[in-house]
Tab-separated table of C-alpha atoms in Angstrom:
chain	number	residue	atom	x	y	z
A	269	MET	CA	36.178	127.290	143.460
A	270	ILE	CA	35.775	124.143	141.429
A	271	GLU	CA	32.268	123.591	142.821
A	272	CYS	CA	31.074	126.778	141.065
A	273	ASN	CA	31.213	124.887	137.785
A	274	ALA	CA	29.034	122.147	139.277
A	275	LEU	CA	26.667	124.796	140.641
A	276	CYS	CA	26.324	126.407	137.200
A	277	LYS	CA	25.722	123.061	135.528
A	278	ALA	CA	23.101	122.198	138.120
A	279	VAL	CA	21.332	125.498	137.375
A	280	GLU	CA	21.504	124.774	133.622
A	281	LYS	CA	19.943	121.394	134.207
A	282	GLU	CA	17.232	122.943	136.393
A	283	VAL	CA	16.241	125.594	133.809
A	284	GLY	CA	16.705	123.252	130.845
A	285	MET	CA	19.191	125.309	128.825
A	286	LYS	CA	22.815	126.413	128.589
A	287	PRO	CA	22.865	130.243	128.590
A	288	THR	CA	24.809	131.822	125.715
A	289	ALA	CA	23.128	135.215	125.361
A	290	PRO	CA	22.166	138.028	127.727
A	291	SER	CA	18.481	137.218	127.249
A	292	HIS	CA	19.172	133.714	128.555
A	293	PHE	CA	20.765	135.080	131.701
A	294	LYS	CA	17.835	137.514	132.164
A	295	LYS	CA	15.380	134.640	131.973
A	296	ILE	CA	17.361	132.612	134.527
A	297	ALA	CA	17.517	135.620	136.878
A	298	GLU	CA	13.735	136.037	136.615
A	299	GLN	CA	13.129	132.363	137.409
A	300	ILE	CA	15.463	132.523	140.408
A	301	GLU	CA	13.703	135.601	141.825
A	302	GLU	CA	10.261	134.127	141.197
A	303	ARG	CA	11.119	130.934	143.063
A	304	THR	CA	13.331	132.204	145.908
A	305	LYS	CA	12.006	135.788	146.216
A	306	GLU	CA	15.714	136.815	146.230
A	307	HIS	CA	17.086	139.231	143.644
A	308	ILE	CA	20.146	138.471	141.517
A	309	SER	CA	21.106	140.501	138.441
A	310	TYR	CA	21.653	138.853	135.078
A	311	SER	CA	25.089	140.545	134.817
A	312	THR	CA	26.150	138.764	138.019
A	313	LEU	CA	25.114	135.478	136.423
A	314	MET	CA	27.099	136.368	133.260
A	315	ARG	CA	30.205	137.004	135.346
A	316	LEU	CA	29.684	133.742	137.228
A	317	TRP	CA	29.355	131.816	133.939
A	318	GLY	CA	32.440	133.633	132.588
A	319	ALA	CA	30.507	135.533	129.960
A	320	MET	CA	31.787	138.817	131.370
A	321	LYS	CA	34.951	139.813	133.145
A	322	GLY	CA	34.618	140.138	136.844
A	323	VAL	CA	35.796	139.179	140.293
A	324	GLU	CA	35.169	135.989	142.162
A	325	PRO	CA	31.465	135.565	143.000
A	326	ARG	CA	30.265	136.648	146.404
A	327	ARG	CA	29.083	134.083	148.890
A	328	VAL	CA	25.552	135.523	148.910
A	329	THR	CA	25.354	134.900	145.123
A	330	LEU	CA	26.280	131.264	145.555
A	331	ASP	CA	23.762	130.857	148.394
A	332	ILE	CA	20.959	132.266	146.212
A	333	LEU	CA	21.736	129.754	143.455
A	334	ALA	CA	21.847	126.958	146.019
A	335	HIS	CA	18.439	128.081	147.352
A	336	PHE	CA	17.114	127.972	143.751
A	337	LEU	CA	18.273	124.344	143.543
A	338	GLY	CA	16.616	123.444	146.832
A	339	TYR	CA	19.630	123.519	149.141
A	340	MET	CA	19.890	125.402	152.392
A	341	SER	CA	23.150	127.130	151.405
A	342	TYR	CA	26.100	126.876	149.085
A	343	ASP	CA	27.914	124.773	151.707
A	344	ASP	CA	24.938	122.426	151.768
A	345	PHE	CA	25.199	122.122	147.973
A	346	VAL	CA	28.952	121.409	148.121
A	347	ALA	CA	28.456	118.779	150.840
A	348	HIS	CA	26.152	116.850	148.531
A	349	GLN	CA	28.521	116.880	145.494
A	350	PRO	CA	30.990	114.092	144.596
A	351	VAL	CA	34.721	114.937	144.574
A	352	ALA	CA	35.538	116.637	141.243
A	353	ASP	CA	37.957	114.785	138.901
A	354	GLU	CA	40.898	116.292	137.059
A	355	THR	CA	39.017	116.779	133.783
A	356	GLU	CA	36.385	118.940	135.495
A	357	ARG	CA	39.136	120.945	137.148
A	358	SER	CA	40.762	121.559	133.751
A	359	GLU	CA	37.467	122.655	132.114
A	360	ARG	CA	36.756	125.082	134.914
A	361	SER	CA	40.269	126.469	134.721
A	362	ALA	CA	39.991	126.959	130.973
A	363	SER	CA	36.683	128.810	131.238
A	364	LEU	CA	38.130	131.179	133.807
A	365	GLN	CA	41.305	131.789	131.779
A	366	ASN	CA	39.473	132.384	128.442
A	367	PRO	CA	36.305	134.376	129.145
A	368	VAL	CA	34.072	135.560	126.332
A	369	ALA	CA	35.314	138.843	124.930
A	370	PRO	CA	33.315	141.868	126.067
A	371	GLU	CA	33.071	142.997	122.452
A	372	ALA	CA	31.193	139.788	121.602
A	373	ILE	CA	28.800	140.305	124.477
A	374	GLU	CA	28.101	143.863	123.407
A	375	SER	CA	27.523	142.644	119.854
A	376	GLN	CA	25.029	140.056	121.110
A	377	ILE	CA	23.205	142.632	123.222
A	378	THR	CA	22.962	144.977	120.258
A	379	SER	CA	21.677	142.257	117.911
A	380	GLU	CA	19.004	141.088	120.408
A	381	THR	CA	17.688	144.416	121.570
A	382	ILE	CA	17.990	146.569	118.463
A	383	GLU	CA	16.511	144.995	115.375
A	384	ALA	CA	16.753	147.997	113.034
A	385	PRO	CA	18.694	151.199	113.751
A	386	ILE	CA	16.732	154.406	113.242
A	387	THR	CA	18.321	157.149	111.242
A	388	PRO	CA	18.160	160.372	113.288
A	389	ASN	CA	16.738	162.460	110.436
A	390	ALA	CA	14.344	159.792	109.077
A	391	SER	CA	10.578	160.500	109.222
A	392	PRO	CA	7.548	158.630	107.801
A	393	SER	CA	5.944	159.893	104.632
A	394	LYS	CA	2.620	161.765	104.761
A	395	SER	CA	0.682	159.000	102.981
A	396	SER	CA	2.108	156.374	105.329
A	397	TRP	CA	1.111	158.473	108.337
A	398	MET	CA	-2.445	158.925	107.045
A	399	LYS	CA	-2.796	155.186	106.471
A	400	GLN	CA	-1.705	154.502	110.023
A	401	VAL	CA	-4.254	157.024	111.340
A	402	ALA	CA	-7.013	155.493	109.225
A	403	TRP	CA	-6.257	151.980	110.399
A	404	ALA	CA	-6.119	153.192	113.994
A	405	ALA	CA	-9.543	154.833	113.588
A	406	VAL	CA	-11.012	151.648	112.117
A	407	ALA	CA	-9.564	149.624	114.970
A	408	ALA	CA	-11.002	152.064	117.517
A	409	VAL	CA	-14.482	151.840	115.974
A	410	VAL	CA	-14.344	148.037	115.946
A	411	VAL	CA	-13.283	147.980	119.586
A	412	LEU	CA	-16.011	150.479	120.544
A	413	VAL	CA	-18.796	148.616	118.737
A	414	GLY	CA	-17.615	145.309	120.122
A	415	GLY	CA	-17.458	146.754	123.624
A	416	VAL	CA	-21.003	148.140	123.425
A	417	PHE	CA	-22.320	144.813	122.132
A	418	LEU	CA	-20.502	142.897	124.847
A	419	TYR	CA	-21.796	145.279	127.538
A	420	LYS	CA	-25.381	144.882	126.384
A	421	LEU	CA	-24.959	141.146	126.193
A	422	LEU	CA	-23.586	140.888	129.732
A	423	SER	CA	-25.892	143.476	131.324
A	424	ALA	CA	-29.130	142.323	129.693
A	425	PRO	CA	-31.489	140.656	132.199
A	426	PRO	CA	-31.985	136.943	131.662
A	427	ALA	CA	-35.101	135.874	129.842
A	428	PRO	CA	-37.965	135.164	132.279
A	429	VAL	CA	-38.564	131.521	133.153
A	430	TYR	CA	-42.269	130.692	133.346
A	431	VAL	CA	-43.865	127.555	134.757
A	432	THR	CA	-45.353	125.683	131.802
A	433	ASP	CA	-46.818	122.745	133.686
A	434	LEU	CA	-48.291	122.374	137.164
A	435	SER	CA	-45.713	119.691	137.994
A	436	GLN	CA	-42.956	122.324	137.701
A	437	LEU	CA	-44.168	124.266	140.737
A	438	SER	CA	-41.732	123.774	143.600
A	439	ASN	CA	-41.856	124.577	147.309
A	440	THR	CA	-38.228	125.736	147.067
A	441	LYS	CA	-38.760	128.503	144.510
A	442	GLN	CA	-40.011	132.089	144.547
A	443	TYR	CA	-42.401	133.330	141.896
A	444	ILE	CA	-43.692	136.609	140.495
A	445	ILE	CA	-47.363	136.153	139.560
A	446	HIS	CA	-48.417	137.811	136.296
A	447	THR	CA	-51.805	138.109	134.730
A	448	ARG	CA	-51.760	136.706	131.207
A	449	HIS	CA	-49.630	138.968	128.988
A	450	ASP	CA	-49.506	141.315	132.012
A	451	MET	CA	-52.859	142.614	130.805
A	452	ARG	CA	-53.968	143.395	134.365
A	453	GLY	CA	-50.659	143.764	136.070
A	454	LEU	CA	-48.739	141.638	138.541
A	455	LEU	CA	-49.696	140.568	142.057
A	456	GLY	CA	-48.159	142.280	145.058
A	457	VAL	CA	-48.731	142.700	148.796
A	458	LEU	CA	-50.171	146.026	149.922
A	459	GLY	CA	-49.905	146.125	153.717
A	460	ARG	CA	-52.051	143.171	154.801
A	461	HIS	CA	-53.840	143.071	151.450
A	462	LEU	CA	-53.212	141.402	148.140
A	463	GLY	CA	-52.633	144.083	145.514
A	464	THR	CA	-51.982	144.477	141.801
A	465	THR	CA	-49.794	146.707	139.661
A	466	PHE	CA	-52.742	147.153	137.269
A	467	THR	CA	-52.724	150.933	136.846
A	468	SER	CA	-56.464	151.122	136.148
A	469	ALA	CA	-57.436	149.401	139.423
A	470	GLN	CA	-59.318	151.756	141.730
A	471	GLN	CA	-58.628	149.641	144.842
A	472	ASN	CA	-55.692	147.584	146.124
A	473	ARG	CA	-53.225	148.995	143.605
A	474	CYS	CA	-49.548	148.620	144.533
A	475	GLU	CA	-46.410	150.069	142.969
A	476	ALA	CA	-44.457	146.861	142.474
A	477	ALA	CA	-44.900	143.108	142.325
A	478	SER	CA	-44.007	140.936	145.321
A	479	PRO	CA	-42.357	137.514	145.335
A	480	PHE	CA	-44.503	134.603	146.484
A	481	ALA	CA	-43.890	130.992	147.370
A	482	ILE	CA	-46.516	128.560	146.118
A	483	LEU	CA	-46.446	125.752	148.676
A	484	PHE	CA	-48.027	122.350	148.172
A	485	TYR	CA	-48.886	120.704	151.492
A	486	GLU	CA	-51.166	117.743	152.168
A	487	GLY	CA	-53.157	118.054	148.958
A	488	SER	CA	-53.606	121.831	148.892
A	489	TYR	CA	-51.722	124.843	147.590
A	490	TYR	CA	-50.914	127.846	149.771
A	491	LEU	CA	-49.844	131.302	148.626
A	492	PHE	CA	-47.096	132.638	150.911
A	493	SER	CA	-45.755	136.208	150.834
A	494	VAL	CA	-41.953	136.002	150.974
A	495	GLU	CA	-41.491	139.656	151.983
A	496	ASP	CA	-43.627	139.601	155.156
A	497	SER	CA	-43.747	135.829	155.871
A	498	ARG	CA	-47.535	135.544	155.752
A	499	PHE	CA	-49.987	133.261	154.055
A	500	ILE	CA	-52.450	134.888	151.683
A	501	ASN	CA	-56.196	134.616	152.199
A	502	VAL	CA	-57.724	136.079	149.083
A	503	GLY	CA	-61.284	136.550	150.414
A	504	VAL	CA	-64.522	135.147	148.995
A	505	HIS	CA	-66.676	138.132	148.134
A	506	GLU	CA	-66.371	140.734	145.424
A	507	ASP	CA	-66.263	143.604	147.890
A	508	ASP	CA	-63.662	142.022	150.163
A	509	ALA	CA	-60.088	143.190	149.992
A	510	PRO	CA	-57.981	140.008	149.958
A	511	LEU	CA	-56.110	139.622	153.217
A	512	ALA	CA	-52.645	138.403	154.083
A	513	LYS	CA	-52.597	136.809	157.532
A	514	GLY	CA	-50.394	134.614	159.666
A	515	ASP	CA	-52.906	131.819	160.267
A	516	PRO	CA	-53.028	129.674	157.106
A	517	ASN	CA	-56.111	127.618	157.976
A	518	ASP	CA	-58.467	129.312	155.519
A	519	CYS	CA	-55.822	129.894	152.839
A	520	SER	CA	-55.900	126.539	151.019
A	521	LEU	CA	-56.254	126.801	147.254
A	522	ASP	CA	-56.600	124.720	144.122
A	523	ILE	CA	-54.543	125.663	141.079
A	524	HIS	CA	-55.637	124.443	137.632
A	525	GLN	CA	-53.906	124.772	134.300
A	526	GLU	CA	-56.177	126.280	131.670
A	527	ALA	CA	-53.771	127.108	128.805
A	528	ASP	CA	-50.065	127.085	127.953
A	529	SER	CA	-48.255	128.523	130.980
A	530	CYS	CA	-51.574	129.939	132.266
A	531	PHE	CA	-53.329	128.892	135.470
A	532	VAL	CA	-56.504	129.585	137.455
A	533	ILE	CA	-56.410	130.013	141.247
A	534	ASP	CA	-59.524	128.562	142.925
A	535	PHE	CA	-60.697	128.192	146.490
A	536	LYS	CA	-60.264	124.733	147.922
A	537	ASN	CA	-63.558	124.388	149.808
A	538	CYS	CA	-66.044	126.533	147.927
A	539	THR	CA	-69.415	124.931	147.226
A	540	THR	CA	-69.440	126.801	143.924
A	541	VAL	CA	-66.007	127.272	142.392
A	542	CYS	CA	-64.721	130.781	143.050
A	543	SER	CA	-61.601	132.057	141.340
A	544	LEU	CA	-59.142	134.864	141.941
A	545	ASN	CA	-59.707	137.652	139.404
A	546	ILE	CA	-58.411	141.166	138.801
A	547	ASN	CA	-60.457	144.028	137.415
A	548	SER	CA	-60.332	147.808	137.186
A	549	VAL	CA	-62.583	148.393	140.204
A	550	TYR	CA	-61.531	146.045	143.010
A	551	GLY	CA	-58.100	144.967	141.805
A	552	PRO	CA	-57.797	141.380	143.107
A	553	PHE	CA	-61.150	139.892	144.086
A	554	VAL	CA	-62.925	136.529	144.105
A	555	THR	CA	-66.011	135.503	142.206
A	556	ASP	CA	-67.483	132.612	140.242
A	557	TYR	CA	-67.396	134.810	137.121
A	558	GLY	CA	-64.032	133.310	136.242
A	559	THR	CA	-65.438	129.778	136.085
A	560	ILE	CA	-67.565	130.809	133.122
A	561	ASN	CA	-65.224	133.194	131.360
A	562	ARG	CA	-61.759	131.871	132.173
A	563	MET	CA	-60.636	131.562	128.575
A	564	PHE	CA	-62.102	134.892	127.506
A	565	ASP	CA	-60.530	137.251	130.021
A	566	ASP	CA	-56.791	137.475	130.651
A	567	GLY	CA	-57.513	138.964	134.076
A	568	ASN	CA	-58.658	135.502	135.203
A	569	LEU	CA	-55.487	133.677	134.118
A	570	PHE	CA	-52.136	133.819	135.888
A	571	MET	CA	-48.552	133.044	134.903
A	572	PHE	CA	-45.851	132.057	137.408
A	573	GLU	CA	-42.360	133.451	136.736
A	574	GLU	CA	-39.560	131.758	138.674
A	575	VAL	CA	-37.319	134.438	140.221
A	576	GLY	CA	-35.203	132.718	142.865
A	577	ASP	CA	-34.819	130.097	145.550
A	578	PHE	CA	-36.906	129.848	148.716
A	579	ASP	CA	-36.383	128.003	151.984
A	580	PRO	CA	-39.825	126.609	152.901
A	581	THR	CA	-38.837	125.339	156.356
A	582	GLU	CA	-40.516	128.087	158.406
A	583	ALA	CA	-43.647	128.230	156.240
A	584	ILE	CA	-44.122	124.443	156.386
A	585	ARG	CA	-43.586	124.608	160.154
A	586	MET	CA	-46.436	127.116	160.375
A	587	LEU	CA	-48.682	124.699	158.510
A	588	GLN	CA	-47.583	121.797	160.685
A	589	ASP	CA	-48.101	123.752	163.910
A	590	ARG	CA	-51.559	124.732	162.721
A	591	ASP	CA	-52.426	121.118	162.045
A	592	GLN	CA	-51.036	119.923	165.367
A	593	GLU	CA	-53.182	122.327	167.397
A	594	TYR	CA	-56.279	121.632	165.294
A	595	LYS	CA	-55.810	117.861	165.378
A	596	ALA	CA	-55.054	117.916	169.117
A	597	ALA	CA	-58.403	119.608	169.725
A	598	LEU	CA	-60.216	116.992	167.618
A	599	LYS	CA	-58.630	114.213	169.672
A	600	THR	CA	-59.542	115.677	173.059
A	601	ILE	CA	-63.152	116.763	172.445
A	602	THR	CA	-66.102	114.400	172.310
A	603	GLU	CA	-69.703	115.335	171.729
A	604	GLY	CA	-71.703	116.109	174.840
A	605	ARG	CA	-72.602	118.759	177.418
A	606	TYR	CA	-69.949	121.154	178.681
A	607	ARG	CA	-69.251	124.182	180.811
A	608	ILE	CA	-66.859	126.668	179.227
A	609	HIS	CA	-64.738	128.871	181.467
A	610	ALA	CA	-61.633	131.086	181.567
A	611	GLU	CA	-59.326	131.741	184.524
A	612	ASP	CA	-57.731	134.954	185.738
A	613	SER	CA	-54.235	135.346	187.201
A	614	GLN	CA	-55.555	134.169	190.585
A	615	VAL	CA	-57.026	131.041	188.985
A	616	ARG	CA	-60.581	132.247	189.583
A	617	ARG	CA	-63.017	130.706	187.130
A	618	PHE	CA	-65.351	132.789	184.984
A	619	TYR	CA	-68.049	130.730	183.232
A	620	LEU	CA	-69.677	131.589	179.915
A	621	ARG	CA	-73.468	132.055	180.148
A	622	ALA	CA	-76.127	131.631	177.468
A	623	ASP	CA	-76.460	135.411	177.175
A	624	GLY	CA	-72.775	135.760	176.265
A	625	TYR	CA	-71.579	137.199	179.581
A	626	LEU	CA	-69.151	135.673	182.100
A	627	THR	CA	-70.076	134.772	185.680
A	628	GLU	CA	-68.223	133.362	188.650
A	629	THR	CA	-71.260	131.322	189.681
A	630	PRO	CA	-72.038	128.427	187.334
A	631	THR	CA	-75.747	127.818	186.703
A	632	ASP	CA	-77.805	125.783	184.246
A	633	SER	CA	-77.456	128.633	181.783
A	634	CYS	CA	-73.745	127.832	181.675
A	635	ILE	CA	-74.278	124.364	180.206
A	636	PHE	CA	-73.731	124.070	176.443
A	637	THR	CA	-73.965	121.258	173.941
A	638	ILE	CA	-70.997	120.657	171.654
A	639	GLN	CA	-71.533	118.684	168.446
A	640	GLN	CA	-69.118	117.869	165.637
A	641	THR	CA	-70.168	118.877	162.113
A	642	ASP	CA	-68.723	118.804	158.637
A	643	SER	CA	-71.628	120.475	156.879
A	644	THR	CA	-71.401	123.666	154.868
A	645	THR	CA	-73.463	126.552	156.168
A	646	HIS	CA	-75.519	128.303	153.501
A	647	GLY	CA	-73.083	127.318	150.764
A	648	ASP	CA	-70.199	129.401	152.113
A	649	PRO	CA	-66.671	127.978	151.874
A	650	LYS	CA	-65.531	126.109	154.956
A	651	TYR	CA	-62.596	127.110	157.112
A	652	ARG	CA	-61.777	123.644	158.511
A	653	VAL	CA	-63.572	120.303	158.341
A	654	PRO	CA	-64.748	118.928	160.670
A	655	ALA	CA	-65.759	121.765	162.982
A	656	TRP	CA	-68.011	122.150	166.039
A	657	ARG	CA	-71.406	123.565	166.976
A	658	ILE	CA	-71.538	125.159	170.431
A	659	PHE	CA	-75.087	126.055	171.498
A	660	TYR	CA	-77.286	126.461	174.578
A	661	GLU	CA	-80.479	124.398	174.926
A	662	ALA	CA	-83.035	125.312	177.598
A	663	GLY	CA	-83.836	122.667	180.206
A	664	GLU	CA	-86.929	120.499	180.499
A	665	GLY	CA	-90.160	122.406	181.142
A	666	ALA	CA	-88.790	125.619	179.676
A	667	ASP	CA	-89.055	126.996	176.230
A	668	VAL	CA	-86.619	125.152	173.988
A	669	ARG	CA	-84.113	127.692	172.776
A	670	ASN	CA	-81.078	126.945	170.666
A	671	ILE	CA	-78.772	129.901	171.067
A	672	THR	CA	-75.640	129.809	168.961
A	673	PHE	CA	-72.633	132.059	169.560
A	674	GLU	CA	-71.871	133.951	166.377
A	675	CYS	CA	-69.701	136.776	165.134
A	676	PRO	CA	-70.427	140.244	166.457
A	677	HIS	CA	-72.621	142.339	164.170
A	678	LEU	CA	-72.397	140.022	161.192
A	679	ASP	CA	-73.791	142.600	158.805
A	680	ASN	CA	-71.318	145.271	159.846
A	681	GLU	CA	-67.913	145.396	158.237
A	682	ALA	CA	-66.390	147.251	161.170
A	683	TYR	CA	-66.315	145.797	164.648
A	684	VAL	CA	-65.113	147.649	167.737
A	685	PRO	CA	-64.464	145.378	170.747
A	686	GLY	CA	-65.556	146.430	174.183
A	687	TYR	CA	-69.103	145.159	174.629
A	688	GLY	CA	-68.022	142.647	177.261
A	689	ARG	CA	-69.994	139.729	175.842
A	690	LEU	CA	-70.204	137.270	172.983
A	691	CYS	CA	-73.075	137.582	170.522
A	692	THR	CA	-75.700	134.870	170.848
A	693	VAL	CA	-77.997	136.011	168.050
A	694	ALA	CA	-76.804	136.141	164.467
A	695	LEU	CA	-78.016	139.079	162.401
A	696	GLY	CA	-78.980	139.101	158.776
A	697	ASN	CA	-78.920	136.084	156.517
A	698	HIS	CA	-75.570	134.715	157.617
A	699	VAL	CA	-76.474	132.339	160.413
A	700	VAL	CA	-73.205	130.584	161.226
A	701	GLN	CA	-73.074	127.681	163.628
A	702	GLU	CA	-69.763	125.904	163.073
A	703	LYS	CA	-66.711	126.870	165.088
A	704	VAL	CA	-63.093	125.731	164.967
A	705	LEU	CA	-61.151	124.861	168.132
A	706	PHE	CA	-57.389	124.710	168.652
A	707	LEU	CA	-55.639	123.200	171.686
A	708	GLY	CA	-52.624	125.215	172.859
A	709	ASP	CA	-49.535	124.127	174.788
A	710	ASN	CA	-51.037	125.641	177.968
A	711	GLY	CA	-53.919	123.151	177.898
A	712	CYS	CA	-56.449	125.822	176.914
A	713	TYR	CA	-58.476	126.118	173.749
A	714	ALA	CA	-58.719	128.918	171.203
A	715	ILE	CA	-62.220	129.160	169.705
A	716	ARG	CA	-62.723	130.687	166.261
A	717	SER	CA	-66.180	132.207	166.158
A	718	THR	CA	-67.188	130.752	162.766
A	719	ASN	CA	-66.105	128.179	160.225
A	720	LEU	CA	-66.419	130.536	157.257
A	721	ALA	CA	-63.314	130.713	155.080
A	722	THR	CA	-63.418	134.485	155.039
A	723	GLU	CA	-62.847	137.410	157.344
A	724	ALA	CA	-65.875	139.269	156.033
A	725	TRP	CA	-68.128	140.675	158.798
A	726	GLY	CA	-65.524	139.678	161.386
A	727	CYS	CA	-66.006	135.953	160.848
A	728	GLY	CA	-62.300	135.330	161.448
A	729	LEU	CA	-62.423	136.625	165.042
A	730	TYR	CA	-61.704	134.490	168.102
A	731	TRP	CA	-63.437	134.352	171.475
A	732	ALA	CA	-61.322	136.187	174.030
A	733	VAL	CA	-61.464	137.621	177.563
A	734	TYR	CA	-60.540	141.075	178.876
A	735	ASP	CA	-60.414	142.968	182.122
A	736	PHE	CA	-61.976	146.132	180.720
A	737	ASN	CA	-62.461	147.858	184.078
A	738	SER	CA	-59.170	146.763	185.651
A	739	ASP	CA	-61.130	145.358	188.582
A	740	GLY	CA	-59.973	141.774	188.130
A	741	ARG	CA	-63.280	140.626	186.659
A	742	LEU	CA	-62.938	138.992	183.259
A	743	GLN	CA	-65.393	139.790	180.491
A	744	ALA	CA	-65.905	138.003	177.174
A	745	ASP	CA	-65.225	139.619	173.823
A	746	TYR	CA	-63.464	139.056	170.495
A	747	ASN	CA	-59.881	139.225	169.220
A	748	ALA	CA	-58.368	138.990	165.755
A	749	GLU	CA	-55.607	136.710	167.086
A	750	LYS	CA	-55.953	133.289	168.668
A	751	ALA	CA	-56.593	133.488	172.403
A	752	TYR	CA	-55.773	130.232	174.182
A	753	VAL	CA	-57.860	131.019	177.282
A	754	TRP	CA	-60.816	128.617	177.330
A	755	LYS	CA	-61.219	125.365	179.244
A	756	LEU	CA	-63.934	122.767	178.685
A	757	GLU	CA	-65.533	120.878	181.602
A	758	LYS	CA	-67.507	117.897	180.337
A	759	ILE	CA	-70.647	117.071	182.354
A	760	THR	CA	-70.897	113.328	182.790
A	761	ASP	CA	-74.020	112.984	185.002
């Protein structure tokens, strides 16, 4: 088979060498198997090259070599070769007639695989053996020490990254909030409350810190709990547990830098600046103490450690939805005289009266005056500006009475709904007149009972309606969530 010589030469050209030793043939066999995934022994290649005595090569051997060269079969390879000349025929004939002597092959194998024969009775000396053991021990210690160092290096937590300038705060990052030097712990969320890991705190102490997003939106900062998707309202009085709630209206904050990597968290709309503080009694609380002693108490200063990424889409949507409902109410309400009513499932109207009850028969006592206001009541922080006053004014010839609808039992921390009316007389010193209205998609308004930026004394409650007796008659009361149930009828005559 004259073409076998051409096939061998083509393989030599492909691998870039002319095999003369068994190791060469082994390397060629490995390359062939790696490329074609077909096995061929190096001894078969040696017989094909004439380096060992043997029979004519099998057809499958020739096909494998042809596959290695990129041909479909040995016949495909032959079909693409030029007709061999007489010289090539003579060279092939000579190689087949004068193969390499087996003794030479065996000598080559021995010289390549056995570098130094071992004398059967030879054994290393004792001193040589001890040196080898010593060097092995040294190598083992080096490897062990290096492995421990590498493990500590790879497993060590990365150094914390703190915000050093207010401009570095990002809506797309999560933060752990530390007190300065962790002197009074880290901030966390404890149920619906803001907590601290400060072990000496008697109230609002939590086991671990929580991640927060610090969102900047339309000129204000908002603290958003990543774990429970709520905005944080940190309260405004020393005895108030800071609250986490879904409605972000009264959660706007100012953040000021007071020292390197240290910041103060203030309320946006306080008449007197009130700051978030942490102490051993209340844990997190709010007071104006921090405005005087910011630089002298590490419990008044906070550090923001960046701990991961945050997708602000949903939180920003909550802020935007809040603004849309609030702004829609501002656009649709004008100052004047109104009747305020709710409707049951049968579209029966129940009108609010001056005494806080609902009636199906509208009278003069159901006429209220609504006025827009942006004033601050008794210096308390405002919830939204502008807001509205809703009050009843007696008619001509009667005693003039301005009755405002306030929170229930303003001086009581606990409120239990079920009285069936809205309070028209404010108790104590907290006379609150401003209210905030939101216009829902159903065309009805939600009415927040005060404009105080706190939930103390139930000031964050909303006017609502209930069917307490299951008789179909609606009664007025309060709810912690927005109740889009009220309609306003403006009186034009």
